[in-house]
Amino acid sequence: MLTSRRVLPAFDWRLIAAAAGLAALSVLIIYSTSGMHASLFRRSLYLKQATWMVMGVFAMVLLCVVPYRTTWGLAYPLYAFLLGALLLVALIGRTGMGAQRWLSIGSFAFQPSEFMKLSLIILLARYFEDHKDELHTPRIFILPIILTLVPMAFVLRQPDLGTAIMLLLISTSILVVMGLKIRYLVLLGAAGAAVAPVLWHFLHDYQKNRVLVFIYPDMDPMGAGYHVAQSKIAVGSGGLIGKGWMAATQSQLNFLPENHTDFIFAGLAEQWGFIGSLGLLLVYAYLLSRGLRLAKDAHDLFTMVTSFGIVCMMAWQVVINVGMVTGIMPVVGIPLPLLSYGGSSMLMNMLAVGFLLNIQKHRYLY
Amino acid sequence: MSREREISNRYASFQKRIRVAAILVSAAVLILVLRLWALQILEGDRLLQLSLNNRLRLRPVEAPRGLILDRNGELMVENLASFDLYATPEDMSDIEDTMRRLAEILQSSPDELRQRVSQGQGSQLEPVLLRKGVDERIVAAIEEHKIDLPGVSLRVRPVRTYPNGGSAASLLGYVAEVSRTQLKSKEFRDFRPGETMGQAGIERRYDAFIRGVDGGEQVEVNALGKVSRPIQQVEPQSGFNLHLTLDNRLQRVAEEALQGRSGALIAVHPSTGEILAMVSQPSYDPNQFSQRMTPDQWRKLTGDPHHPMQNKGLQGQYAPGSIFKLVTALAALEKGSITPETKFSCDGAFSLGSHLFHDWKKGGHGTLDLRQAIANSCNIYFYNTALKAGIGEITRVAGELGLGAPSGLGLSGEARGIIPPKPTGPPEAGGWYPGNTVMAGIGQGMVTVTPMQAVMMVSAIANGGSLYRPWVVRKVETLDREMIEEYGSELVRKVNIDPDNLAIVREGMQAVVSEGTGGRAKIPGLRVAGKTGTAQVVENKKNGSQRGDQRDNAWFEAFAPADNPQIAIAVVVEHGGFGGQVAAPIAKSLLEAWFKLPKEPRPARVAETEPAEGD
């Protein structure tokens, strides 16, 4: 049944190309949206992102060489390490944009919460692999829930609502696929709703505003609502084919804040219109479909959960991010995988894709 | 169930859920695509417009207003470049330092400048106007220290300039920013705050011609409203030039003749109605309005008891006094109640019922005919004449000659004057007594005229019965001398007065100058016809504290040459005293000057014989 071709499959070059292509696109957009009146710092960001891209591609390819069983072994230590890093962030972290998210290592700022997403996926995969015979017992889900809530609490405290939501969504998605009954989920949701006022209390004012403005968009057109309004103008003004290269005035002239991070999609949509946006979504769809196929064809629970978790992570991020840029989701600060500016995010997503490649390459070896 | 089976079942259920997840992801992506379709395709055009609105601002560049020239092409109103000083705080690396340096140049305090900047800063972070119309010394100093003054800029703006200062000021008008109350009214809905416009006189009436079309600089601004780069420039279109019928040389003579007095003078061509000179004294300097006026200047202008802002020729209503005797004479002649030979004797008083009316000359004039009565302005003669003519005929003749109605010059604020109402019933019912008729007959009581009406009336008498609409703008031309609009003389009516009667009155007017009260207007070699008037001032007696206010208003109206009138003049000097003593010499100096002035071929004549074509 096994052919020699399948025993030693080559790299999935198309997957590599898709990931690297997205990262390169990121550099182009960041470059083209930094208007000539932007700060010198903003104008140099595309170079930094390019550096991250190169490092990311290396990390991605490098990860293929490491058998995923090694990662399997590292699941718990990695999680513990990142939890420690999150603790450190809370104690000595660098503050930026109103939140304490980064750890400075030399001149690099490292954002542990970003890597925690991937680590949580691996941890849950390992956990369910280890307990694959007990999945019918509901109590088996208790520990994963706790393992999710602990880093979530740290991240929420920074505060980083977006990443906290991502951790919750990734974990919930995995738990549901692993057989967590919907009724338990509803129960958990109810419990969550019960503590929501408490969580609300922990949110910063700007975050409360963003949620409120999403619910009542006319509340504050010049304040928080301004962001969404300008973002919609940017996306819509691209029309069918866009304004063209370097013509994204909404971003260039800073009508749209955060145009290189969470709102980078607007810069793409403005320059290349509906066609460009559709193209981007198709590339993501391709990436996700590759991951889903891997999950479906997986022969063991670890690779299944890992690839599914990675797909979930990316899918949720794409849907929420594009949704918020186009004004159908609240502005919660979730980056677009491989596209938004940021070293930690770039590396983590490259590693995630690398992981998919690894699973693909090694899936028949065990 | 075997363990193998159980495991494979479990895997099957995982795969089922993963398939569901795949469907959900596809659905979500589809929703995103639909959303993008809605935004980019359905709403794309609207949102593109919004993004352009975001990005582009039109910075208006004021168009230079058209020039105003006199009939000989002499410049009366022009534009000079003015430099306005602006500050852009964001461009200042060190605001304190820049303000300190700037204050030194402007000889002002840094605190005051800072205050101006913070006051002037609106929602957009546009450059803030620091000072309007800075002088050349400051311009030079700022240019010199440009490097040390980042964020400080000068913008050139055309400024309305009146080289002759207060000359013809109330006729020409002035230019100022459209006021807040004006902006609220419908008429000014197309104006933007801070835009300048003609606010009085010709500047106001012909604003649409003069103002031109403001240009603009379309600039790209960033989210802070800061200009990042110019996109395109629309050159402002200069306004049209106005050519007046006014002769600035005559205007100057007239200004000088009336200097130091309060009053008005209008000179027209009697057979066309074109205005040759129009003076209202005291005057004001319209240049004050072009720069920002201080509250103090404004108070001084509006609080002046002599109303310098008023165009007295149009807005001043005066009792005509004896110049109205021409109307009374015409009314009686028309009615046939007197002939030129009709004589009345004057012993200095005239009794009507229990009331005694006096002549201005103690002892009276003796017995006179109409010609002598006009020449000597005998009150007693005209008391009798007025009674014979009746108020109805007097009112009719006055109306025929244009009294009691605006002359139609078209400048705003023109007064109507008052003529006695036509009695509709018996005297008792209308409240009109013969005594009123007697007073009206010599131009006192219920009669007022504007100097404009007076000069048009005398013109109609001079030219044999044509009442013209006065006009002051001859033509409107573009900068390239392309004709936009041409005006000509316009007959209001051929007056319904026998030309023979007009001739009789003209003869009387000649006698006024040659042997009567207007002797001071006598010019050797020129047959001048005139009429003096000395109108009692009643209304001002209440606030008689002002010196000279109780004195009579002095009138003189004249035309010359008597047989072929080329010019008609009306002069009124407020509280001047006797018309023959005060107003007649003013008219004389004007007539002397006019007939000495070299005349160029007159385009206005062409307009008269060949009416302007089309519109």
Short mmCIF file of N, CA and C in Angstrom, two decimals, chain B residues 58 92 115 124 232 241-242 414 473 478 496 514 520 535 547 584:
data_model
loop_
_atom_site.label_atom_id
_atom_site.label_comp_id
_atom_site.label_asym_id
_atom_site.label_seq_id
_atom_site.Cartn_x
_atom_site.Cartn_y
_atom_site.Cartn_z
N LEU B 58 -9.58 72.03 -0.38
CA LEU B 58 -9.38 73.15 -1.29
C LEU B 58 -9.00 74.36 -0.46
N MET B 92 7.17 73.90 14.05
CA MET B 92 8.16 74.59 14.87
C MET B 92 8.86 73.58 15.76
N GLN B 115 -0.67 83.44 22.48
CA GLN B 115 -2.11 83.51 22.72
C GLN B 115 -2.88 83.50 21.40
N GLN B 124 -9.03 71.94 12.57
CA GLN B 124 -7.96 71.52 11.66
C GLN B 124 -6.68 72.23 12.08
N GLN B 232 -3.25 70.05 -7.17
CA GLN B 232 -3.40 70.86 -8.37
C GLN B 232 -3.81 72.27 -7.98
N ASN B 241 -13.30 94.64 -14.75
CA ASN B 241 -13.04 96.05 -14.48
C ASN B 241 -14.29 96.88 -14.74
N LEU B 242 -14.49 97.87 -13.88
CA LEU B 242 -15.61 98.78 -14.08
C LEU B 242 -15.09 100.11 -14.60
N GLU B 414 -30.79 104.25 -1.15
CA GLU B 414 -31.26 105.52 -1.69
C GLU B 414 -32.60 105.92 -1.08
N VAL B 473 -21.91 103.61 -13.89
CA VAL B 473 -21.03 102.60 -14.48
C VAL B 473 -21.29 102.58 -15.98
N THR B 478 -13.56 92.73 -19.22
CA THR B 478 -12.61 91.78 -18.64
C THR B 478 -11.24 92.43 -18.64
N ASN B 496 -44.38 115.40 -18.36
CA ASN B 496 -45.61 115.96 -18.89
C ASN B 496 -45.72 117.43 -18.46
N SER B 514 -27.28 135.88 -13.34
CA SER B 514 -26.83 137.13 -13.95
C SER B 514 -27.19 138.35 -13.09
N ARG B 520 -22.86 134.83 -7.24
CA ARG B 520 -21.52 134.30 -6.98
C ARG B 520 -21.15 133.12 -7.88
N ALA B 535 -32.52 126.46 3.13
CA ALA B 535 -33.59 125.71 3.79
C ALA B 535 -33.42 125.74 5.28
N ARG B 547 -22.31 122.89 17.41
CA ARG B 547 -22.14 124.23 16.84
C ARG B 547 -22.56 124.26 15.39
N ALA B 584 -23.33 128.50 -3.99
CA ALA B 584 -23.09 128.99 -5.35
C ALA B 584 -21.61 129.05 -5.72
#
